[in-house]
Tab-separated table of C-alpha atoms in Angstrom:
chain	number	residue	atom	x	y	z
A	3	UNK	CA	-19.933	-1.280	-101.546
A	4	UNK	CA	-19.565	2.426	-102.130
A	5	UNK	CA	-20.424	4.806	-99.320
A	6	UNK	CA	-23.503	6.910	-99.922
A	7	UNK	CA	-24.037	10.425	-98.738
A	8	UNK	CA	-26.911	10.960	-96.357
A	9	UNK	CA	-29.676	12.813	-98.158
A	10	UNK	CA	-33.203	13.799	-97.362
A	11	UNK	CA	-35.649	11.654	-99.301
A	12	UNK	CA	-39.177	12.520	-100.367
A	13	UNK	CA	-40.655	9.418	-98.771
A	14	UNK	CA	-38.868	8.049	-95.668
A	15	UNK	CA	-40.316	4.547	-95.910
A	16	UNK	CA	-37.621	2.888	-98.010
A	17	UNK	CA	-38.498	-0.604	-99.231
A	18	UNK	CA	-35.889	-1.036	-101.952
A	19	UNK	CA	-32.192	-0.439	-101.340
A	20	UNK	CA	-30.612	1.404	-98.437
A	21	UNK	CA	-30.250	5.121	-97.832
A	22	UNK	CA	-28.740	5.825	-94.415
A	23	UNK	CA	-29.239	5.129	-90.690
A	24	UNK	CA	-31.859	7.921	-90.657
A	25	UNK	CA	-34.246	5.655	-92.569
A	26	UNK	CA	-33.274	2.326	-90.997
A	27	UNK	CA	-35.316	1.006	-88.090
A	28	UNK	CA	-33.666	-0.526	-85.030
A	29	UNK	CA	-31.662	-3.790	-85.520
A	30	UNK	CA	-29.176	-2.308	-83.031
A	31	UNK	CA	-28.382	-5.635	-81.349
A	32	UNK	CA	-28.280	-7.505	-84.662
A	33	UNK	CA	-25.959	-4.873	-86.157
A	34	UNK	CA	-23.598	-4.916	-83.192
A	35	UNK	CA	-23.510	-8.710	-83.136
A	36	UNK	CA	-22.843	-8.965	-86.859
A	37	UNK	CA	-20.078	-6.348	-86.781
A	38	UNK	CA	-18.483	-8.018	-83.745
A	39	UNK	CA	-18.390	-11.379	-85.538
A	40	UNK	CA	-16.769	-9.874	-88.621
A	41	UNK	CA	-14.281	-7.700	-86.752
A	42	UNK	CA	-13.159	-10.683	-84.701
A	43	UNK	CA	-12.483	-12.900	-87.689
A	44	UNK	CA	-15.688	-14.920	-87.668
A	45	UNK	CA	-17.502	-15.376	-90.954
A	46	UNK	CA	-21.294	-15.294	-90.593
A	47	UNK	CA	-24.214	-17.272	-91.951
A	48	UNK	CA	-27.313	-15.039	-91.910
A	49	UNK	CA	-30.577	-16.930	-92.304
A	50	UNK	CA	-34.216	-15.847	-92.423
A	51	UNK	CA	-37.198	-15.888	-94.805
A	52	UNK	CA	-37.320	-13.238	-97.509
A	53	UNK	CA	-38.681	-9.777	-96.785
A	54	UNK	CA	-37.608	-9.804	-93.109
A	55	UNK	CA	-34.706	-7.406	-93.696
A	56	UNK	CA	-31.474	-9.369	-94.255
A	57	UNK	CA	-30.274	-7.215	-97.139
A	58	UNK	CA	-31.105	-3.988	-95.314
A	59	UNK	CA	-29.180	-5.183	-92.249
A	60	UNK	CA	-26.134	-6.113	-94.337
A	61	UNK	CA	-26.058	-2.735	-96.074
A	62	UNK	CA	-26.590	-0.941	-92.761
A	63	UNK	CA	-23.649	-2.836	-91.258
A	64	UNK	CA	-21.486	-2.067	-94.298
A	65	UNK	CA	-22.442	1.616	-93.977
A	66	UNK	CA	-21.266	1.583	-90.370
A	67	UNK	CA	-18.062	-0.287	-91.163
A	68	UNK	CA	-17.311	2.112	-94.016
A	69	UNK	CA	-17.706	5.132	-91.765
A	70	UNK	CA	-15.550	3.727	-88.964
A	71	UNK	CA	-12.846	2.462	-91.334
A	72	UNK	CA	-12.601	4.500	-94.529
A	73	UNK	CA	-10.091	2.026	-96.002
A	74	UNK	CA	-12.393	-0.963	-95.627
A	75	UNK	CA	-13.769	-2.540	-98.798
A	76	UNK	CA	-17.410	-3.655	-98.473
A	77	UNK	CA	-18.854	-5.707	-101.333
A	78	UNK	CA	-22.454	-6.891	-101.582
A	79	UNK	CA	-23.609	-9.258	-104.307
A	80	UNK	CA	-26.824	-11.222	-104.875
A	81	UNK	CA	-26.382	-14.543	-106.705
A	82	UNK	CA	-30.064	-15.557	-106.797
A	83	UNK	CA	-30.189	-15.421	-110.602
A	84	UNK	CA	-26.898	-17.254	-111.216
A	85	UNK	CA	-27.104	-20.738	-112.693
A	86	UNK	CA	-23.534	-22.019	-112.616
A	87	UNK	CA	-19.999	-21.301	-111.452
A	88	UNK	CA	-19.314	-19.081	-114.459
A	89	UNK	CA	-22.289	-16.850	-113.556
A	90	UNK	CA	-21.133	-16.746	-109.944
A	91	UNK	CA	-17.606	-15.661	-110.856
A	92	UNK	CA	-18.908	-13.047	-113.276
A	93	UNK	CA	-21.337	-11.640	-110.683
A	94	UNK	CA	-18.707	-11.519	-107.939
A	95	UNK	CA	-16.050	-10.077	-110.248
A	96	UNK	CA	-18.372	-7.330	-111.446
A	97	UNK	CA	-19.231	-6.445	-107.841
A	98	UNK	CA	-15.535	-6.211	-106.923
A	99	UNK	CA	-14.631	-3.940	-109.825
A	100	UNK	CA	-17.791	-1.844	-109.462
A	101	UNK	CA	-17.139	-1.224	-105.786
A	102	UNK	CA	-13.537	-0.239	-106.400
A	103	UNK	CA	-14.485	2.179	-109.172
A	104	UNK	CA	-17.266	3.821	-107.190
A	105	UNK	CA	-15.137	4.086	-104.060
A	106	UNK	CA	-12.263	5.607	-106.064
A	107	UNK	CA	-9.779	3.851	-103.816
A	108	UNK	CA	-7.806	2.403	-106.666
A	109	UNK	CA	-6.766	3.926	-109.979
A	110	UNK	CA	-8.923	2.727	-112.846
A	111	UNK	CA	-5.875	1.727	-114.895
A	112	UNK	CA	-4.590	-0.454	-112.068
A	113	UNK	CA	-7.903	-2.279	-111.831
A	114	UNK	CA	-8.169	-2.797	-115.559
A	115	UNK	CA	-4.584	-4.047	-115.755
A	116	UNK	CA	-5.074	-6.613	-113.022
A	117	UNK	CA	-8.329	-7.908	-114.505
A	118	UNK	CA	-7.294	-7.532	-118.153
A	119	UNK	CA	-7.987	-11.222	-118.809
A	120	UNK	CA	-11.671	-10.516	-118.209
A	121	UNK	CA	-11.827	-7.869	-120.925
A	122	UNK	CA	-13.803	-5.443	-118.710
A	123	UNK	CA	-15.770	-2.665	-120.368
A	124	UNK	CA	-16.584	0.455	-118.377
A	125	UNK	CA	-19.377	2.816	-119.352
A	126	UNK	CA	-21.030	5.774	-117.642
A	127	UNK	CA	-24.690	5.648	-116.684
A	128	UNK	CA	-26.225	8.652	-118.513
A	129	UNK	CA	-28.660	9.336	-115.671
A	130	UNK	CA	-26.613	8.799	-112.495
A	131	UNK	CA	-23.177	9.520	-113.964
A	132	UNK	CA	-21.727	6.491	-112.175
A	133	UNK	CA	-19.484	3.929	-113.911
A	134	UNK	CA	-20.954	0.539	-114.747
A	135	UNK	CA	-19.006	-2.580	-115.626
A	136	UNK	CA	-19.556	-5.438	-118.045
A	137	UNK	CA	-17.234	-8.439	-118.159
A	138	UNK	CA	-16.328	-11.139	-120.629
A	139	UNK	CA	-15.008	-14.172	-118.766
A	140	UNK	CA	-13.978	-17.359	-120.529
A	141	UNK	CA	-16.419	-20.117	-119.650
A	142	UNK	CA	-13.559	-22.612	-119.566
A	143	UNK	CA	-11.673	-20.733	-116.855
A	144	UNK	CA	-14.077	-19.888	-113.991
A	145	UNK	CA	-11.884	-21.507	-111.321
A	146	UNK	CA	-8.790	-19.635	-112.491
A	147	UNK	CA	-10.750	-16.381	-112.601
A	148	UNK	CA	-12.153	-16.973	-109.116
A	149	UNK	CA	-8.643	-17.509	-107.815
A	150	UNK	CA	-7.567	-14.188	-109.350
A	151	UNK	CA	-10.435	-12.372	-107.584
A	152	UNK	CA	-9.406	-13.680	-104.188
A	153	UNK	CA	-5.720	-13.048	-104.947
A	154	UNK	CA	-6.490	-9.418	-105.742
A	155	UNK	CA	-8.478	-8.938	-102.559
A	156	UNK	CA	-5.942	-10.810	-100.445
A	157	UNK	CA	-3.089	-8.606	-101.653
A	158	UNK	CA	-4.944	-5.267	-101.606
A	159	UNK	CA	-3.657	-4.449	-98.119
A	160	UNK	CA	-7.127	-3.655	-96.738
A	161	UNK	CA	-9.842	-5.299	-94.700
A	162	UNK	CA	-12.455	-6.706	-97.067
A	163	UNK	CA	-16.042	-7.563	-96.204
A	164	UNK	CA	-18.054	-9.599	-98.712
A	165	UNK	CA	-21.761	-10.437	-98.455
A	166	UNK	CA	-23.058	-13.121	-100.798
A	167	UNK	CA	-26.855	-13.056	-100.740
A	168	UNK	CA	-28.999	-16.117	-101.528
A	169	UNK	CA	-25.894	-18.244	-101.044
A	170	UNK	CA	-27.886	-21.496	-101.123
A	171	UNK	CA	-28.202	-20.977	-104.890
A	172	UNK	CA	-24.802	-22.655	-105.376
A	173	UNK	CA	-26.414	-25.970	-104.354
A	174	UNK	CA	-28.156	-26.031	-107.751
A	175	UNK	CA	-25.026	-25.434	-109.820
A	176	UNK	CA	-24.104	-28.259	-112.199
A	177	UNK	CA	-20.536	-28.042	-110.843
A	178	UNK	CA	-21.020	-30.160	-107.723
A	179	UNK	CA	-17.674	-29.173	-106.220
A	180	UNK	CA	-18.495	-25.466	-105.924
A	181	UNK	CA	-18.875	-25.512	-102.129
A	182	UNK	CA	-15.527	-27.243	-101.641
A	183	UNK	CA	-13.835	-24.906	-104.135
A	184	UNK	CA	-15.038	-21.771	-102.353
A	185	UNK	CA	-14.168	-23.196	-98.956
A	186	UNK	CA	-10.634	-24.003	-100.126
A	187	UNK	CA	-10.025	-20.319	-100.957
A	188	UNK	CA	-11.915	-18.717	-98.086
A	189	UNK	CA	-10.314	-20.589	-95.200
A	190	UNK	CA	-6.827	-19.253	-95.957
A	191	UNK	CA	-7.604	-15.551	-96.611
A	192	UNK	CA	-7.613	-13.765	-93.285
A	193	UNK	CA	-8.252	-10.180	-94.405
A	194	UNK	CA	-11.519	-11.103	-96.137
A	195	UNK	CA	-14.608	-11.543	-93.978
A	196	UNK	CA	-17.754	-13.141	-95.353
A	197	UNK	CA	-21.484	-12.964	-94.775
A	198	UNK	CA	-23.316	-15.874	-96.369
A	199	UNK	CA	-26.957	-14.854	-96.482
A	200	UNK	CA	-29.849	-17.079	-97.492
A	201	UNK	CA	-33.632	-17.408	-97.375
A	202	UNK	CA	-34.028	-21.170	-97.863
A	203	UNK	CA	-33.421	-22.022	-94.255
A	204	UNK	CA	-33.296	-25.811	-94.542
A	205	UNK	CA	-30.619	-25.611	-97.252
A	206	UNK	CA	-28.556	-23.022	-95.395
A	207	UNK	CA	-28.635	-24.966	-92.135
A	208	UNK	CA	-27.635	-28.138	-93.971
A	209	UNK	CA	-24.776	-26.406	-95.818
A	210	UNK	CA	-23.282	-24.995	-92.626
A	211	UNK	CA	-24.493	-27.559	-90.086
A	212	UNK	CA	-23.929	-30.943	-91.711
A	213	UNK	CA	-20.586	-32.709	-91.040
A	214	UNK	CA	-20.685	-33.931	-94.636
A	215	UNK	CA	-20.539	-30.417	-96.131
A	216	UNK	CA	-17.378	-28.333	-96.745
A	217	UNK	CA	-18.633	-25.307	-94.780
A	218	UNK	CA	-19.486	-27.365	-91.675
A	219	UNK	CA	-19.065	-25.239	-88.517
A	220	UNK	CA	-17.022	-22.652	-90.413
A	221	UNK	CA	-19.235	-19.684	-89.518
A	222	UNK	CA	-21.229	-18.088	-86.738
A	223	UNK	CA	-24.931	-18.544	-87.523
A	224	UNK	CA	-27.416	-15.697	-87.073
A	225	UNK	CA	-31.144	-15.582	-87.766
A	226	UNK	CA	-33.434	-12.562	-87.942
A	227	UNK	CA	-36.807	-12.067	-86.301
A	228	UNK	CA	-39.322	-9.378	-87.295
A	229	UNK	CA	-38.765	-5.928	-85.820
A	230	UNK	CA	-40.272	-5.313	-82.380
A	231	UNK	CA	-43.720	-3.827	-82.942
A	232	UNK	CA	-43.369	-1.017	-80.395
A	233	UNK	CA	-40.013	0.121	-81.751
A	234	UNK	CA	-41.265	-0.080	-85.324
A	235	UNK	CA	-44.356	1.954	-84.449
A	236	UNK	CA	-42.294	4.733	-82.854
A	237	UNK	CA	-40.073	4.774	-85.944
A	238	UNK	CA	-43.041	5.034	-88.334
A	239	UNK	CA	-45.076	7.490	-86.251
A	240	UNK	CA	-42.067	9.817	-86.045
A	241	UNK	CA	-42.118	10.433	-89.805
A	242	UNK	CA	-45.853	11.127	-89.912
A	243	UNK	CA	-45.447	13.513	-86.983
A	244	UNK	CA	-42.619	15.311	-88.789
A	245	UNK	CA	-44.962	16.250	-91.621
A	246	UNK	CA	-47.629	17.460	-89.235
A	247	UNK	CA	-49.670	14.268	-89.285
A	248	UNK	CA	-50.253	11.180	-87.184
A	249	UNK	CA	-50.293	7.387	-87.351
A	250	UNK	CA	-52.774	5.518	-85.151
A	251	UNK	CA	-51.127	2.895	-82.943
A	252	UNK	CA	-54.147	0.606	-83.359
A	253	UNK	CA	-54.068	0.902	-87.144
A	254	UNK	CA	-50.331	0.172	-87.120
A	255	UNK	CA	-50.937	-2.874	-84.904
A	256	UNK	CA	-53.451	-4.198	-87.427
A	257	UNK	CA	-50.966	-3.682	-90.261
A	258	UNK	CA	-48.208	-5.397	-88.267
A	259	UNK	CA	-50.444	-8.395	-87.563
A	260	UNK	CA	-51.570	-8.644	-91.186
A	261	UNK	CA	-47.986	-9.063	-92.422
A	262	UNK	CA	-46.501	-10.682	-89.302
A	263	UNK	CA	-44.084	-7.775	-89.025
A	264	UNK	CA	-42.291	-8.618	-92.286
A	265	UNK	CA	-40.407	-5.429	-93.027
A	266	UNK	CA	-40.667	-5.227	-96.819
A	267	UNK	CA	-44.461	-5.489	-96.890
A	268	UNK	CA	-44.825	-3.089	-93.972
A	269	UNK	CA	-42.556	-0.551	-95.638
A	270	UNK	CA	-44.411	-0.895	-98.940
A	271	UNK	CA	-47.754	-0.089	-97.331
A	272	UNK	CA	-46.358	2.673	-95.111
A	273	UNK	CA	-44.739	4.191	-98.193
A	274	UNK	CA	-48.155	4.435	-99.891
A	275	UNK	CA	-49.829	5.750	-96.756
A	276	UNK	CA	-47.181	8.446	-96.327
A	277	UNK	CA	-47.670	9.439	-99.963
A	278	UNK	CA	-51.479	9.586	-99.781
A	279	UNK	CA	-52.383	10.495	-96.194
A	280	UNK	CA	-51.468	13.005	-93.510
A	281	UNK	CA	-53.382	11.422	-90.625
A	282	UNK	CA	-53.792	7.633	-90.653
A	283	UNK	CA	-56.609	6.883	-88.212
A	284	UNK	CA	-58.753	4.240	-89.937
A	285	UNK	CA	-58.011	0.695	-91.076
A	286	UNK	CA	-59.826	1.469	-94.326
A	287	UNK	CA	-56.924	3.758	-95.239
A	288	UNK	CA	-54.577	0.782	-94.960
A	289	UNK	CA	-56.914	-1.397	-97.018
A	290	UNK	CA	-57.089	1.276	-99.714
A	291	UNK	CA	-53.284	1.505	-99.831
A	292	UNK	CA	-53.006	-2.279	-100.174
A	293	UNK	CA	-55.580	-2.261	-102.978
A	294	UNK	CA	-53.461	0.260	-104.877
A	295	UNK	CA	-50.400	-1.995	-104.488
A	296	UNK	CA	-52.321	-5.082	-105.633
A	297	UNK	CA	-53.691	-3.195	-108.639
A	298	UNK	CA	-50.130	-2.298	-109.644
A	299	UNK	CA	-49.126	-5.955	-109.368
A	300	UNK	CA	-52.116	-7.471	-111.165
A	301	UNK	CA	-50.425	-7.838	-114.553
A	302	UNK	CA	-47.367	-9.411	-112.939
A	303	UNK	CA	-49.390	-11.914	-110.910
A	304	UNK	CA	-51.732	-12.722	-113.804
A	305	UNK	CA	-48.748	-13.532	-116.018
A	306	UNK	CA	-47.243	-15.681	-113.274
A	307	UNK	CA	-50.433	-17.748	-113.081
A	308	UNK	CA	-50.246	-18.541	-116.801
A	309	UNK	CA	-46.955	-20.378	-116.226
A	310	UNK	CA	-48.535	-22.769	-113.717
A	311	UNK	CA	-50.494	-25.940	-114.380
A	312	UNK	CA	-54.149	-26.162	-113.442
A	313	UNK	CA	-53.354	-28.305	-110.381
A	314	UNK	CA	-50.696	-25.829	-109.238
A	315	UNK	CA	-53.073	-22.870	-109.614
A	316	UNK	CA	-55.853	-24.635	-107.711
A	317	UNK	CA	-53.518	-25.612	-104.883
A	318	UNK	CA	-52.068	-22.104	-104.699
A	319	UNK	CA	-55.550	-20.567	-104.401
A	320	UNK	CA	-56.498	-23.097	-101.726
A	321	UNK	CA	-53.384	-22.344	-99.677
A	322	UNK	CA	-54.045	-18.604	-99.949
A	323	UNK	CA	-57.674	-19.003	-98.917
A	324	UNK	CA	-56.739	-21.159	-95.932
A	325	UNK	CA	-53.850	-18.895	-94.874
A	326	UNK	CA	-51.712	-21.576	-93.227
A	327	UNK	CA	-51.988	-25.289	-94.024
A	328	UNK	CA	-50.324	-27.790	-91.723
A	329	UNK	CA	-51.233	-30.900	-93.732
A	330	UNK	CA	-51.841	-30.054	-97.394
A	331	UNK	CA	-51.979	-33.765	-98.280
A	332	UNK	CA	-54.753	-34.563	-95.800
A	333	UNK	CA	-58.129	-35.768	-97.072
A	334	UNK	CA	-59.879	-32.964	-95.203
A	335	UNK	CA	-57.944	-30.227	-97.016
A	336	UNK	CA	-58.157	-31.955	-100.414
A	337	UNK	CA	-61.905	-32.510	-100.131
A	338	UNK	CA	-62.609	-29.005	-98.806
A	339	UNK	CA	-61.085	-27.397	-101.890
A	340	UNK	CA	-61.975	-30.183	-104.363
A	341	UNK	CA	-58.354	-30.844	-105.242
A	342	UNK	CA	-57.139	-33.913	-107.167
A	343	UNK	CA	-55.513	-36.964	-105.574
A	344	UNK	CA	-52.937	-36.594	-102.793
A	345	UNK	CA	-50.173	-37.694	-105.198
A	346	UNK	CA	-51.121	-34.892	-107.623
A	347	UNK	CA	-51.252	-32.371	-104.770
A	348	UNK	CA	-47.853	-33.547	-103.540
A	349	UNK	CA	-46.378	-33.113	-107.020
A	350	UNK	CA	-47.898	-29.622	-107.390
A	351	UNK	CA	-46.731	-28.642	-103.897
A	352	UNK	CA	-43.158	-29.706	-104.681
A	353	UNK	CA	-43.122	-27.475	-107.755
A	354	UNK	CA	-44.594	-24.492	-105.905
A	355	UNK	CA	-42.036	-24.822	-103.108
A	356	UNK	CA	-39.227	-25.198	-105.628
A	357	UNK	CA	-40.380	-22.036	-107.415
A	358	UNK	CA	-40.438	-20.146	-104.091
A	359	UNK	CA	-44.172	-19.513	-104.470
A	360	UNK	CA	-44.948	-21.537	-101.344
A	361	UNK	CA	-42.890	-21.617	-98.176
A	362	UNK	CA	-42.858	-24.298	-95.490
A	363	UNK	CA	-42.830	-22.163	-92.355
A	364	UNK	CA	-42.770	-23.455	-88.782
A	365	UNK	CA	-46.545	-23.183	-88.509
A	366	UNK	CA	-47.266	-24.794	-91.896
A	367	UNK	CA	-47.335	-24.107	-95.634
A	368	UNK	CA	-48.012	-20.509	-96.699
A	369	UNK	CA	-47.919	-18.497	-99.921
A	370	UNK	CA	-44.476	-16.867	-99.840
A	371	UNK	CA	-45.395	-13.444	-101.257
A	372	UNK	CA	-47.900	-11.844	-98.869
A	373	UNK	CA	-49.216	-9.483	-101.546
A	374	UNK	CA	-49.645	-12.420	-103.921
A	375	UNK	CA	-51.509	-14.203	-101.131
A	376	UNK	CA	-53.953	-11.270	-100.813
A	377	UNK	CA	-54.322	-11.060	-104.594
A	378	UNK	CA	-55.138	-14.775	-104.824
A	379	UNK	CA	-57.836	-14.451	-102.155
A	380	UNK	CA	-59.616	-11.929	-104.366
A	381	UNK	CA	-59.930	-14.385	-107.275
């Protein structure tokens, strides 16, 4: 992961990517704990629902590591969209080469020579001026290519930190031995430190907590809670104050409660408020900002609904209307929303959970995307 220069941004409420510690709220204890694990040779499993702030924490930690050790190599990659071992190797390999090129720690020719079998192509982004990489990896040789990646990193003479986001995705690969293959490489490379991050908590806990799985007890396990409301409020109010405005503590409390403190949604709304308002004193201002966000997402959500069956759409609307449903197969819930038989609801629920549209939280079943939940309630 290349180090970024600190810059002043137009809107301080960042909800995509990472800028610098100036725009990152709290997570001091989580950051220190994560860095301590990695520095002391303990790989980490980082688990929490989406939109809490896992990715932001990882990039914040990598920023800190990069500034304390300029030789360290920090690589972040998200494998959510990979479908097999070949995709995984290609995604990881691209991240390795991209990071090395951007960091300028290694001569380009040396990189290309080592990975010549991949037939890498390097081009320059016409807007940012940064190099981008495309790879051509033989589909018949993913294991050999994966071995070459780890060999390169093992022999680079530097401390390497790799974060693999949405790691539970490998459970769906057709190559059933992927977990064992990765474990066989990772356990013998002592200069590479891993963060395995995931949002499907039951899968992640099974992968790293079941004696039957290759990664059993091989990592320290961390989970993330929402940011403390008081700390988050001070963080947010500071930016409004800096532009000569204000943010009502009561209005912020209402926003925090609405989204249960989930960082991404909070940042999205605060970003709109900062853009539109100087003094945020009324809840209506928050509602107006949310309406703007939902309007921008209408086409996306409408298209998503067309890919669902009638039973799935009806169940999704019922779950959104109810908010949290402990027993979606109960007669009371089915009758209240005039849903089909319990077997049909069970089948629809399985699909919605599998598609990450519905999440089984501790308190019950909820619509995963909080903005989608609000949009569905308007239908």
